[in-house]
Amino acid sequence: MSQEGLLRPGIIQLRVLDMDEAITHYRDRIGLDYVSTEEDGRVYLKAFDEFHRHSVVLREADSAGIDFFAFKADGQEAVDGFRKRIEDYGVAVEDVAAGEMPGTGKRIGFTIPSGHRIEIYADMELSETAPETHNPYIYKDEPRGMRAQRLDHCLLYGPNLPEVEKFFTEVLDFHIPERVDLPDGTLAIWMTVSNKAHDIAFVNHPEPGKLHHVAFFLEDWNDIGHAADVMTRYDISRDLGPTRHGITRGQTIYFFDPSGNRNEVFCGGYTAYKDHPTRIWDGNHVGRGIFYYERQLNDAFLSVVT
Amino acid sequence: MPDGSPFSVMHSIRIKGCETTIACAEGQKVLMAMEQKIHFPNPRPVRVGCRKGGCGACRVKVTKGAYTAEKSSHSHVTPEEAAEGYALACRITPLSDLEIEPAFLGPRRPTEKNE
């Protein structure tokens, strides 16, 4: 196998203010499948085209935001290897027992210099409603709502970007397809452990541990238009789009869940390989980098996070 | 949905530092009334963010008048602050004429467990 170690983003756990509203939003509007509600109140969902049990976990709390973002590894041996590298690097690693989430094996968790918790795990049950693998149809049931195919990536806001970059590239084997460098330091980095244009991205921000958005993958530009139709029909608060990102080249809409967490529907984007050079943007062109058609940032891009 | 139609009970909202008085229907959110009345190219006196009570961009202090507030993120308005009249404009609807002032804090609070 040529991709070893970490494979992809696997789980995001989000805090929401009202669980019923959140379920309506993520299940009926974005189109995720409801999987279960567990005794501690957490709600588990997955996109129709994902094979494993769940990818989105919702937890009701007094403030919105992200609890953690988890990457799936290609085996327990890889997880153990990362544990050693992370500890050798000087970052404390916490164990999460198998079964802490239903159908999910043991995980390791750690806090990165931006204040976010990242987790790594190897095992999760296949979903009972996983896509077919024997003479498959493209779906079992027609996708709902915005027809999200899978969890794609998240953009996190926090301090200490140089340290975050060093940790992800040196310890977790990510590479950097794209970045924004300002005269006084790096504003943002887009990193991937696969050959998607990004699996995770960071923007420099004084307050640690913040979520800018979580993105869901759609099939194409037509489905982005359909998602915009759904947003107007259900009075979903739209931030920007439909438009394109210059960075990653993905086509996109930013909008908000009922707790104020920003969501993105995303399609396209280039294919990133480890041997490709990093694309670099400067401060005079970052507007076109983020919003390719508008060619300027909106007021909310740098200030509105949960 | 209350939309500020002539049949709704209307209240006027004065925002400190803003010359425009905003008409807001009972049941309508103060932020949405402001968005309808004041828009590009005029600068908005209160920032617009998620419109869902989560991000804190539209944090204001109500200095006069009565209103009801829906649930919003405690990381932007603590229960103590809410008692002092702080609120997110996207979560409040007027019960009388209101006077408010912008109170956006920007990134400010240290990491917390958010329990």
Short mmCIF file of C-alpha atoms in Angstrom, two decimals, chain A residues 15 17-18 59-64 205-208 235 237-238 256-260 299-300 303-306, chain B residues 1 47-55 57 71-76 91 104 107-111 113-115:
data_model
loop_
_atom_site.label_atom_id
_atom_site.label_comp_id
_atom_site.label_asym_id
_atom_site.label_seq_id
_atom_site.Cartn_x
_atom_site.Cartn_y
_atom_site.Cartn_z
CA ARG A 15 -20.84 20.88 20.36
CA LEU A 17 -26.72 24.21 21.71
CA ASP A 18 -29.96 22.38 20.87
CA ARG A 59 -22.79 16.70 21.85
CA GLU A 60 -25.21 19.15 23.47
CA ALA A 61 -23.39 21.86 25.46
CA ASP A 62 -23.63 25.49 26.53
CA SER A 63 -21.24 26.68 23.85
CA ALA A 64 -20.83 25.71 20.23
CA HIS A 205 -5.86 33.31 15.48
CA PRO A 206 -5.22 34.51 19.04
CA GLU A 207 -7.90 32.43 20.71
CA PRO A 208 -7.07 28.70 20.94
CA ASP A 235 -33.93 29.67 5.89
CA SER A 237 -28.03 31.24 7.47
CA ARG A 238 -25.63 31.50 4.52
CA PHE A 256 -24.19 27.92 9.59
CA ASP A 257 -25.76 25.17 11.64
CA PRO A 258 -28.46 26.15 14.20
CA SER A 259 -25.78 26.53 16.90
CA GLY A 260 -23.59 28.88 14.86
CA ASP A 299 -16.05 40.49 7.13
CA ALA A 300 -16.88 37.18 8.75
CA SER A 303 -13.66 36.96 12.84
CA VAL A 304 -16.56 34.52 13.06
CA VAL A 305 -15.66 31.21 14.69
CA THR A 306 -17.10 28.91 17.34
CA MET B 1 -42.78 34.00 10.22
CA ARG B 47 -21.48 42.72 13.10
CA VAL B 48 -23.25 39.85 11.35
CA GLY B 49 -21.89 36.36 11.87
CA CYS B 50 -23.64 33.03 12.18
CA ARG B 51 -27.11 34.50 12.93
CA LYS B 52 -27.61 31.44 15.15
CA GLY B 53 -26.34 32.45 18.58
CA GLY B 54 -23.05 30.61 18.36
CA CYS B 55 -20.29 32.90 17.19
CA ALA B 57 -20.22 38.54 16.34
CA LYS B 71 -30.54 30.23 23.93
CA SER B 72 -27.08 31.34 22.85
CA SER B 73 -23.51 30.22 23.44
CA HIS B 74 -22.32 30.80 27.01
CA SER B 75 -18.83 31.48 25.72
CA HIS B 76 -20.09 34.82 24.38
CA ARG B 91 -31.24 35.80 19.53
CA PHE B 104 -18.44 42.62 20.21
CA PRO B 107 -11.22 36.78 20.35
CA ARG B 108 -10.78 37.14 24.07
CA ARG B 109 -11.44 34.23 26.28
CA PRO B 110 -8.77 31.70 27.13
CA THR B 111 -9.33 28.05 26.37
CA LYS B 113 -13.47 23.12 28.62
CA ASN B 114 -16.81 24.55 27.56
CA GLU B 115 -18.68 22.28 29.90
#
